[in-house]
Coordinates of C-alpha atoms in Angstrom, one line a residue:
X1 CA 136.5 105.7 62.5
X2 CA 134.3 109.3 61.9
X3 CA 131.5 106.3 61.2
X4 CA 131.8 104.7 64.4
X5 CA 131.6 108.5 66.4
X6 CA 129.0 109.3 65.2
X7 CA 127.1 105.9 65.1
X8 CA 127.9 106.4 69.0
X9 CA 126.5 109.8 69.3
X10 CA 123.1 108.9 67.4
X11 CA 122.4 106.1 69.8
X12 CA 123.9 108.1 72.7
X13 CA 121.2 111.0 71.9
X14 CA 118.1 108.2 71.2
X15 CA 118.8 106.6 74.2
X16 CA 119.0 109.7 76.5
X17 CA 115.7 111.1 74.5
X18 CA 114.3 107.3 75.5
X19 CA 114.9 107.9 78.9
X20 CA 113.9 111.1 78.9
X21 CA 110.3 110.3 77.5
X22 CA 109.6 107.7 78.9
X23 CA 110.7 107.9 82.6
X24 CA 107.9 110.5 83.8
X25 CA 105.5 107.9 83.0
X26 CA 107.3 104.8 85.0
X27 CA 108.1 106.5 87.7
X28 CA 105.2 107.9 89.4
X29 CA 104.8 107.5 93.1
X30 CA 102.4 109.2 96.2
X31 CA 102.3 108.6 99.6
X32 CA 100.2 105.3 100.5
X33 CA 98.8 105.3 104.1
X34 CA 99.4 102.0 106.5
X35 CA 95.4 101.7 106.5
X36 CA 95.5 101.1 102.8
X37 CA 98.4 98.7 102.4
X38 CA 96.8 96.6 105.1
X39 CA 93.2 96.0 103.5
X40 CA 95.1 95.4 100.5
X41 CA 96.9 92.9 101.9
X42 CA 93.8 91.5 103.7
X43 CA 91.6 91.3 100.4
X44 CA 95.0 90.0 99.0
X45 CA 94.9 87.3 101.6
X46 CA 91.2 86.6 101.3
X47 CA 91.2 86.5 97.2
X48 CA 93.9 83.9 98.1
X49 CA 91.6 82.0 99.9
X50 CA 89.2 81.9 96.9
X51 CA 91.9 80.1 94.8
X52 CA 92.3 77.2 96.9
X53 CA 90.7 73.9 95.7
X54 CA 89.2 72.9 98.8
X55 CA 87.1 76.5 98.9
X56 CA 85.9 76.4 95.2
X57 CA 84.9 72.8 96.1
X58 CA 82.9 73.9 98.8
X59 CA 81.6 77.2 97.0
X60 CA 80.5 74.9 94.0
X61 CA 79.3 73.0 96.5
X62 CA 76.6 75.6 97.7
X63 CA 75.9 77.1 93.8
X64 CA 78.5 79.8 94.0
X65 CA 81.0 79.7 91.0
X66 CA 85.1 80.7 91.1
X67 CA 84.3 83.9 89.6
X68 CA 81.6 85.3 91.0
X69 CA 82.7 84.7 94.5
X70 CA 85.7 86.8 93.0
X71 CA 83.2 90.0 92.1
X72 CA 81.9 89.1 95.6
X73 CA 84.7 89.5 97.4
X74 CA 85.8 93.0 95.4
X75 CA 82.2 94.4 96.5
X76 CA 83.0 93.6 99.9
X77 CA 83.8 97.0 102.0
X78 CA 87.2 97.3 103.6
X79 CA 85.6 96.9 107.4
X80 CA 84.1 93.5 106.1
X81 CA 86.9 92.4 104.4
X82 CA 89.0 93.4 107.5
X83 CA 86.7 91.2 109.6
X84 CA 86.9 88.3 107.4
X85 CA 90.5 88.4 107.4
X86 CA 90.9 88.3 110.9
X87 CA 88.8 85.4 111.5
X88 CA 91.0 83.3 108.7
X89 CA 93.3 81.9 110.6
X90 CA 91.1 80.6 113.1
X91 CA 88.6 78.9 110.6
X92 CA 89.9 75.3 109.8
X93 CA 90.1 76.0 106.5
X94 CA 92.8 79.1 106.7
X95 CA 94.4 77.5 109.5
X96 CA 98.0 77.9 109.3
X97 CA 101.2 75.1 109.7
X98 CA 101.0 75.6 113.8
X99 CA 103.6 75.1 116.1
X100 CA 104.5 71.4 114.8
X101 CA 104.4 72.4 111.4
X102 CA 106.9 75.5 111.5
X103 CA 109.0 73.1 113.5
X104 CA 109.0 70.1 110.9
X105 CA 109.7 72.8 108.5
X106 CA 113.2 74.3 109.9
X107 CA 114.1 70.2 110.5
X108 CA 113.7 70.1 107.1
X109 CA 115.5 73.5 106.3
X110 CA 118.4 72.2 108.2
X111 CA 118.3 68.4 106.4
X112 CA 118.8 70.3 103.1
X113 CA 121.5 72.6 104.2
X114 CA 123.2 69.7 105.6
X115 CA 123.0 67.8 102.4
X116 CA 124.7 70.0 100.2
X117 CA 127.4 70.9 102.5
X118 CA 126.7 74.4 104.3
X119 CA 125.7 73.0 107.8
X120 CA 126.6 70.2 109.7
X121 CA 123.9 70.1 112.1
X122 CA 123.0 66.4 111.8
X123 CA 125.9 64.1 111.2
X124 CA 124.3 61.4 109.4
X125 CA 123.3 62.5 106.9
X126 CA 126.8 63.3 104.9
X127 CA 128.1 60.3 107.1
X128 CA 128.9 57.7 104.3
X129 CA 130.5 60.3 102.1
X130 CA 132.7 61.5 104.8
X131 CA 134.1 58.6 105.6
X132 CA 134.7 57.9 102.2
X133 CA 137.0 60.4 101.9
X134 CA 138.8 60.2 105.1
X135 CA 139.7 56.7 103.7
X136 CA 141.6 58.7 100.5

């Protein structure tokens, strides 16, 4: 029993000295400014961009490979960077879903929530099953 206190107490102490160490070190945090977390996100969006098959196809295409348009895009400057992002979405390439798109895409949403039971906004697609057990 005396084994077991104090086995308790020598982990007790060896975790709190754990946390103690080591918690300075993980928990670090400043003050970020909007500016910065939005050309992070926009070189986020644009190194994104790099990663898709169709753009390395085309980069290959024109002698630039995967990685160096990579060390490219981290020389850019954050105005240019800025400007390339907001030209994305109107370049066929970073075009989004559209109208249609989002709208096929909450049909769909709905379809699976119907199917496993937690809406019921189209009927027929549970139909079969209900019936079933209304004959039971």
């Amino acid at each position: 029993m005396a084994g077991i206190v104090l086995l308790k107490r020598v982990l007790c102490l060896v975790l709190v000295g754990s946390f103690v160490l080591l918690s300075p070190a993980a928990a670090q945090a400043g003050l970020v400014s909007t500016e910065a977390l939005l050309q992070d996100g926009a070189r986020n969006r644009v190194q994104a961009l790099l990663e898709r098959d169709e753009v390395r196809a085309q980069l290959e295409a024109h002698g630039i490979g995967a990685d160096e348009a990579r060390l490219r895009v981290a020389a850019l400057s954050n105005a240019e960077i800025a400007a390339i992002d907001q030209r994305i979405d109107s370049l066929p390439a970073g075009a989004g879903l559209g109208w249609l798109g989002v709208v096929a895409l909450v049909a769909l949403a709905l379809a699976i929530t119907d199917y496993f039971g937690v809406t019921n906004v189209y009927p027929w697609i549970k139909e079969r099953d209900r019936a079933r057990d209304r004959r039971y």
